[in-house]
């Protein structure tokens, strides 16, 4: 449903296509039934399932906020960000969202002439994203900066020997 609304909004605003129901429906079906999605649900991990479910919604609400940042869209963005936080205990999934929205902002800043407005709303967007995700993001950053050697010296990394590599190769 999120992919449907995201595609419908982009086709309406960027390409001025009036009848967007069929292309948006096809995009939503493709998002749901592509090979990578089906592969994700063979051994589902909650973080990846949440990421799959909320990535279109996160992009959609972020784009709406970037276009016009009023109170309703801000509440919708904060609500969506909060609901998507179970995917964020895998930080690379959070990075995927940040990279996707950064690419959108970069392309939008190249195509539009009002760069000051784009930069200010982008700064507001990233501030809201960091604020909503601060409860897990700040401890993660603190651990990464101060205690990253713990992961390097963990037993699982020490047990990953050449013998295990050769067994997996075999």
Short mmCIF file of C-alpha atoms in Angstrom, two decimals:
data_model
loop_
_atom_site.label_atom_id
_atom_site.label_comp_id
_atom_site.label_asym_id
_atom_site.label_seq_id
_atom_site.Cartn_x
_atom_site.Cartn_y
_atom_site.Cartn_z
CA UNK A 1 0.00 0.00 0.00
CA UNK A 2 2.91 2.33 0.78
CA UNK A 3 4.51 1.66 -2.60
CA UNK A 4 1.15 2.38 -4.24
CA UNK A 5 0.75 5.77 -2.54
CA UNK A 6 4.40 6.69 -3.05
CA UNK A 7 4.25 5.92 -6.78
CA UNK A 8 0.91 7.65 -7.19
CA UNK A 9 2.22 10.79 -5.49
CA UNK A 10 5.45 10.90 -7.49
CA UNK A 11 3.64 10.36 -10.80
CA UNK A 12 1.10 13.06 -9.94
CA UNK A 13 3.56 15.73 -8.80
CA UNK A 14 6.71 15.08 -10.83
CA UNK A 15 5.36 13.78 -14.13
CA UNK A 16 1.87 15.33 -14.04
CA UNK A 17 0.22 12.06 -15.02
CA UNK A 18 -3.45 12.32 -14.16
CA UNK A 19 -4.50 8.66 -14.26
CA UNK A 20 -1.95 7.08 -11.93
CA UNK A 21 -3.99 4.23 -10.48
CA UNK A 22 -2.80 1.50 -12.87
CA UNK A 23 0.94 2.41 -12.81
CA UNK A 24 0.80 2.81 -9.03
CA UNK A 25 -0.96 -0.54 -8.67
CA UNK A 26 1.68 -2.20 -10.85
CA UNK A 27 4.45 -0.62 -8.79
CA UNK A 28 2.83 -1.85 -5.58
CA UNK A 29 2.45 -5.36 -6.99
CA UNK A 30 6.05 -5.35 -8.18
CA UNK A 31 7.26 -4.15 -4.78
CA UNK A 32 5.34 -6.96 -3.10
CA UNK A 33 6.10 -9.82 -5.49
CA UNK A 34 9.66 -9.27 -6.72
CA UNK A 35 12.30 -11.93 -6.10
CA UNK A 36 14.09 -10.04 -3.30
CA UNK A 37 10.83 -9.64 -1.37
CA UNK A 38 9.90 -13.29 -1.66
CA UNK A 39 13.43 -14.21 -0.56
CA UNK A 40 13.05 -12.03 2.55
CA UNK A 41 10.02 -13.98 3.74
CA UNK A 42 11.57 -17.46 3.55
CA UNK A 43 13.42 -16.86 6.82
CA UNK A 44 11.80 -13.66 8.07
CA UNK A 45 13.69 -11.48 10.49
CA UNK A 46 11.49 -8.83 12.06
CA UNK A 47 13.83 -5.95 11.22
CA UNK A 48 13.81 -6.75 7.52
CA UNK A 49 10.04 -7.25 7.48
CA UNK A 50 9.49 -3.87 9.15
CA UNK A 51 11.95 -2.26 6.74
CA UNK A 52 10.11 -3.77 3.79
CA UNK A 53 6.76 -2.59 5.12
CA UNK A 54 7.77 0.94 6.12
CA UNK A 55 10.37 2.03 3.56
CA UNK A 56 7.76 3.27 1.05
CA UNK A 57 5.85 4.99 3.86
CA UNK A 58 9.02 6.61 5.17
CA UNK A 59 9.91 7.89 1.73
CA UNK A 60 6.34 9.04 1.08
CA UNK A 61 6.01 10.96 4.34
CA UNK A 62 9.48 12.46 3.94
CA UNK A 63 8.69 13.64 0.41
CA UNK A 64 5.39 15.12 1.60
CA UNK A 65 7.24 16.93 4.39
CA UNK A 66 9.88 18.24 1.98
CA UNK A 67 7.20 19.57 -0.38
CA UNK A 68 5.24 21.39 2.33
CA UNK A 69 6.20 21.18 5.98
CA UNK A 70 3.01 21.90 7.89
CA UNK A 71 1.85 20.48 11.23
CA UNK A 72 -0.24 17.66 9.74
CA UNK A 73 2.61 16.37 7.58
CA UNK A 74 5.06 16.68 10.48
CA UNK A 75 2.81 14.57 12.72
CA UNK A 76 2.37 12.02 9.92
CA UNK A 77 6.17 11.88 9.46
CA UNK A 78 6.87 11.49 13.19
CA UNK A 79 4.20 8.79 13.51
CA UNK A 80 5.64 6.85 10.56
CA UNK A 81 9.21 7.22 11.82
CA UNK A 82 8.16 5.94 15.23
CA UNK A 83 6.31 2.95 13.79
CA UNK A 84 9.34 2.06 11.64
CA UNK A 85 11.81 1.98 14.54
CA UNK A 86 11.76 -1.84 14.96
CA UNK A 87 13.70 -2.00 11.69
CA UNK A 88 16.34 0.31 13.06
CA UNK A 89 18.02 -2.11 15.43
CA UNK A 90 19.79 -3.16 12.25
CA UNK A 91 21.56 0.16 11.58
CA UNK A 92 22.26 -0.61 7.93
CA UNK A 93 18.52 -0.54 7.26
CA UNK A 94 18.37 2.94 8.75
CA UNK A 95 21.28 3.94 6.51
CA UNK A 96 19.36 2.69 3.45
CA UNK A 97 16.49 5.05 4.30
CA UNK A 98 18.85 7.98 4.94
CA UNK A 99 20.68 7.35 1.65
CA UNK A 100 17.43 7.06 -0.30
CA UNK A 101 16.06 10.33 1.06
CA UNK A 102 19.47 11.99 0.57
CA UNK A 103 19.49 11.01 -3.10
CA UNK A 104 15.99 12.44 -3.46
CA UNK A 105 17.06 15.70 -1.80
CA UNK A 106 20.20 15.91 -3.96
CA UNK A 107 18.30 15.39 -7.22
CA UNK A 108 15.56 17.77 -6.09
CA UNK A 109 18.13 20.46 -5.26
CA UNK A 110 19.67 20.14 -8.72
CA UNK A 111 16.32 20.37 -10.51
CA UNK A 112 14.84 23.23 -8.46
CA UNK A 113 16.00 26.80 -8.34
CA UNK A 114 14.94 27.52 -4.74
CA UNK A 115 17.92 25.90 -3.05
CA UNK A 116 17.56 27.81 0.23
CA UNK A 117 14.07 26.38 0.79
CA UNK A 118 15.25 22.86 -0.05
CA UNK A 119 18.19 23.11 2.34
CA UNK A 120 16.11 24.45 5.23
CA UNK A 121 13.36 21.84 4.88
CA UNK A 122 16.00 19.11 4.45
CA UNK A 123 17.71 20.25 7.65
CA UNK A 124 14.33 20.18 9.44
CA UNK A 125 13.65 16.69 8.06
CA UNK A 126 17.00 15.30 9.23
CA UNK A 127 16.55 16.96 12.63
CA UNK A 128 13.15 15.26 13.04
CA UNK A 129 14.59 11.91 11.89
CA UNK A 130 17.44 12.13 14.39
CA UNK A 131 15.13 13.35 17.16
CA UNK A 132 12.65 10.49 16.73
CA UNK A 133 15.42 7.88 16.43
CA UNK A 134 17.65 9.34 19.16
CA UNK A 135 16.59 6.71 21.73
CA UNK A 136 18.46 3.99 19.80
CA UNK A 137 20.78 6.07 17.62
CA UNK A 138 22.68 7.83 20.43
CA UNK A 139 23.52 4.65 22.39
CA UNK A 140 24.52 2.94 19.15
CA UNK A 141 26.85 5.80 18.21
CA UNK A 142 28.31 5.89 21.73
CA UNK A 143 29.01 2.15 21.64
CA UNK A 144 30.49 2.36 18.16
CA UNK A 145 32.87 5.16 19.11
CA UNK A 146 33.92 3.84 22.53
CA UNK A 147 33.55 0.04 22.44
CA UNK A 148 33.86 -1.17 18.86
CA UNK A 149 36.84 -3.34 19.85
CA UNK A 150 34.43 -5.63 21.75
CA UNK A 151 32.89 -6.82 18.49
CA UNK A 152 36.30 -7.40 16.94
CA UNK A 153 37.44 -9.49 19.91
CA UNK A 154 34.21 -11.48 20.31
CA UNK A 155 34.27 -15.27 20.42
CA UNK A 156 32.32 -15.61 17.18
CA UNK A 157 35.00 -13.69 15.31
CA UNK A 158 37.74 -15.75 16.93
CA UNK A 159 35.97 -18.98 16.05
CA UNK A 160 35.69 -18.05 12.40
CA UNK A 161 38.83 -19.87 11.39
CA UNK A 162 40.19 -21.10 8.10
CA UNK A 163 38.78 -24.55 8.89
CA UNK A 164 35.23 -23.17 8.99
CA UNK A 165 35.90 -21.25 5.77
CA UNK A 166 37.07 -24.44 4.05
CA UNK A 167 34.07 -26.39 5.37
CA UNK A 168 31.71 -23.74 3.99
CA UNK A 169 33.56 -23.72 0.69
CA UNK A 170 33.26 -27.50 0.48
#
